[in-house]
CSV table of C-alpha atoms in Angstrom, one decimal:
chain,number,residue,atom,x,y,z
A,224,MET,CA,38.3,62.4,15.5
A,225,GLY,CA,38.8,58.7,15.1
A,226,ASN,CA,35.6,56.9,14.5
A,227,LYS,CA,32.6,56.7,12.1
A,228,ALA,CA,30.0,57.5,14.8
A,229,GLU,CA,31.7,60.7,15.7
A,230,ALA,CA,32.1,61.7,12.1
A,231,LYS,CA,28.4,61.0,11.4
A,232,GLU,CA,27.3,63.1,14.4
A,233,LYS,CA,29.6,66.0,13.4
A,234,VAL,CA,28.5,65.9,9.7
A,235,THR,CA,24.8,65.6,10.6
A,236,LYS,CA,25.0,68.6,13.0
A,237,MET,CA,26.9,70.7,10.4
A,238,LEU,CA,24.3,69.9,7.7
A,239,THR,CA,21.1,70.3,9.8
A,240,GLN,CA,22.0,73.0,12.4
A,241,GLY,CA,24.8,74.9,10.6
A,242,LEU,CA,23.6,74.8,7.0
A,243,GLY,CA,19.9,74.2,7.5
A,244,ILE,CA,19.9,71.2,5.1
A,245,ASN,CA,17.3,68.4,5.7
A,246,VAL,CA,18.8,64.9,5.9
A,247,THR,CA,17.3,61.5,6.3
A,248,LEU,CA,19.2,58.6,8.0
A,249,GLN,CA,18.6,55.5,5.9
A,250,LYS,CA,18.6,51.9,7.3
A,251,ASN,CA,22.2,51.3,6.2
A,252,GLU,CA,23.4,54.4,8.2
A,253,THR,CA,23.8,56.5,5.1
A,254,LEU,CA,22.6,60.1,5.2
A,255,MET,CA,20.5,61.2,2.3
A,256,ILE,CA,20.1,64.8,1.2
A,257,ASP,CA,16.8,64.7,-0.8
A,258,VAL,CA,17.4,67.4,-3.4
A,259,ALA,CA,15.6,65.7,-6.3
A,260,GLY,CA,12.4,65.6,-4.2
A,261,SER,CA,12.6,69.2,-3.3
A,262,ASP,CA,11.7,72.5,-5.1
A,263,ALA,CA,15.0,72.3,-7.0
A,264,ASP,CA,13.4,71.3,-10.3
A,265,ASP,CA,16.6,71.4,-12.2
A,266,ILE,CA,18.4,68.8,-10.0
A,267,SER,CA,17.8,65.2,-11.0
A,268,THR,CA,19.8,63.4,-8.3
A,269,ASN,CA,20.3,63.3,-4.6
A,270,ALA,CA,23.4,63.3,-2.4
A,271,PHE,CA,24.3,60.4,-0.1
A,272,ILE,CA,26.9,60.6,2.7
A,273,ASP,CA,28.6,57.5,4.0
A,274,PHE,CA,31.3,57.2,6.6
A,275,ASP,CA,34.3,55.0,6.7
A,276,GLU,CA,37.4,54.6,8.8
A,277,PHE,CA,41.0,53.4,8.4
A,278,ASP,CA,43.1,52.0,11.3
A,279,GLY,CA,46.7,53.0,10.7
A,280,LYS,CA,49.9,53.3,12.7
A,281,ASN,CA,48.9,56.7,14.1
A,282,GLY,CA,45.3,55.7,15.1
A,283,THR,CA,42.0,55.7,13.4
A,284,THR,CA,41.2,58.1,10.6
A,285,SER,CA,37.6,58.8,9.6
A,286,PHE,CA,36.4,59.6,6.1
A,287,VAL,CA,33.2,61.3,4.8
A,288,GLU,CA,32.2,59.9,1.4
A,289,ILE,CA,29.8,62.0,-0.6
A,290,SER,CA,28.2,60.5,-3.6
A,291,ALA,CA,25.3,61.1,-6.1
A,292,PRO,CA,23.8,58.7,-8.5
A,293,ILE,CA,24.4,59.5,-12.2
A,294,LEU,CA,22.7,56.7,-14.1
A,295,ARG,CA,21.4,53.2,-13.6
A,296,GLN,CA,20.7,50.3,-16.0
A,297,VAL,CA,23.5,51.5,-18.4
A,298,PRO,CA,24.3,48.8,-20.9
A,299,GLU,CA,27.9,47.6,-20.4
A,300,SER,CA,30.2,48.5,-23.3
A,301,GLU,CA,33.9,48.9,-24.0
A,302,GLU,CA,33.2,52.6,-24.8
A,303,LEU,CA,31.6,53.1,-21.4
A,304,TYR,CA,34.5,51.6,-19.5
A,305,LYS,CA,37.0,53.6,-21.6
A,306,TRP,CA,35.1,56.8,-20.7
A,307,ILE,CA,35.1,55.9,-17.0
A,308,SER,CA,38.8,55.1,-16.9
A,309,ILE,CA,39.9,58.3,-18.8
A,310,ALA,CA,37.3,61.0,-18.4
A,311,GLY,CA,35.6,59.7,-15.3
A,312,THR,CA,38.8,59.9,-13.3
A,313,SER,CA,40.0,63.3,-14.6
A,314,PHE,CA,37.9,65.6,-12.4
A,315,ARG,CA,39.7,68.0,-10.1
A,316,ILE,CA,37.8,66.5,-7.2
A,317,GLY,CA,36.0,63.1,-7.2
A,318,CYS,CA,35.5,60.5,-9.8
A,319,VAL,CA,32.9,58.4,-11.5
A,320,GLU,CA,32.5,54.8,-10.2
A,321,ALA,CA,30.7,51.9,-11.9
A,322,PHE,CA,28.9,49.0,-10.1
A,323,PRO,CA,27.7,46.0,-12.1
A,324,GLU,CA,24.0,45.4,-11.9
A,325,GLU,CA,21.9,42.4,-13.1
A,326,ASN,CA,21.3,41.8,-16.8
A,327,GLY,CA,24.6,43.2,-18.0
A,328,THR,CA,24.0,46.8,-16.9
A,329,VAL,CA,25.9,49.2,-14.7
A,330,PHE,CA,25.1,51.7,-12.0
A,331,LEU,CA,27.2,54.9,-12.2
A,332,ARG,CA,27.7,57.4,-9.4
A,333,TYR,CA,30.0,60.4,-8.7
A,334,LYS,CA,32.0,60.2,-5.4
A,335,TYR,CA,34.3,62.4,-3.5
A,336,ALA,CA,35.9,61.5,-0.1
A,337,LEU,CA,37.1,63.9,2.6
A,338,LEU,CA,38.9,63.4,5.8
A,339,ALA,CA,36.5,63.9,8.7
A,340,ASP,CA,39.0,65.0,11.3
A,341,TYR,CA,39.4,68.6,10.2
A,342,LEU,CA,36.2,69.1,8.2
A,343,ASP,CA,34.4,72.4,8.5
A,344,GLU,CA,30.9,73.5,7.3
A,345,ALA,CA,32.2,75.5,4.3
A,346,GLU,CA,34.2,72.6,3.0
A,347,LEU,CA,31.3,70.2,3.6
A,348,LYS,CA,28.8,72.5,1.8
A,349,ASN,CA,31.2,73.0,-1.1
A,350,ALA,CA,31.8,69.3,-1.4
A,351,VAL,CA,28.1,68.3,-1.3
A,352,PHE,CA,27.2,70.8,-3.9
A,353,ALA,CA,30.2,70.0,-6.1
A,354,VAL,CA,29.1,66.3,-6.1
A,355,LEU,CA,25.4,67.1,-6.7
A,356,LEU,CA,26.1,69.6,-9.6
A,357,THR,CA,28.7,67.4,-11.3
A,358,ALA,CA,26.4,64.3,-11.2
A,359,ASN,CA,23.4,66.4,-12.3
A,360,GLU,CA,25.4,67.6,-15.3
A,361,LEU,CA,26.8,64.2,-16.1
A,362,ASP,CA,23.5,62.3,-16.1
A,363,GLU,CA,22.1,63.8,-19.3
A,364,GLU,CA,25.5,63.8,-21.0
A,365,LEU,CA,26.2,60.2,-20.3
A,366,GLN,CA,22.6,59.1,-20.9
A,367,THR,CA,22.8,60.5,-24.4
A,368,LYS,CA,26.2,58.7,-25.0
A,369,PHE,CA,25.5,55.3,-23.3
A,370,GLY,CA,21.8,55.0,-22.4
A,371,GLY,CA,20.4,54.1,-19.0
A,372,LYS,CA,18.1,55.9,-16.6
A,373,ARG,CA,18.6,58.9,-14.4
A,374,TYR,CA,18.0,58.8,-10.7
A,375,VAL,CA,14.6,60.5,-11.1
A,376,ASP,CA,13.5,58.5,-14.1
A,377,GLN,CA,10.8,55.9,-13.4
A,378,ASP,CA,11.3,52.2,-14.3
């Protein structure tokens, strides 16, 4: 496949035409699957799809990165970082990532990356829903342990 533009076109077509999923292209070229704003009352997050590429000896390889917010404004703590480094990296697919925010808080998301070159609809669908459901399960569990706000929680 080779480049991000081709990967984005392929994934968008698979999601919208093949799987009938509505996506929104954001300003930063990220695709958003708006599940939290749909009829799925029990889902408290959305899926975001980004594209990346790596230039290697054998040409360019494209990646599809599927992520879902878990929590924002989580107070930094040693316990939180310990959980991320041990439990947050022990999933069969994907991992929890932490990004520093202002005021000593952290944004948590669940992310899984796939090679775009040989990606098919079934693999994409399974990956999107695995990320969504994992993040949806983790937001309440981690909010209870560490605080913070879920994606759907208002400020």
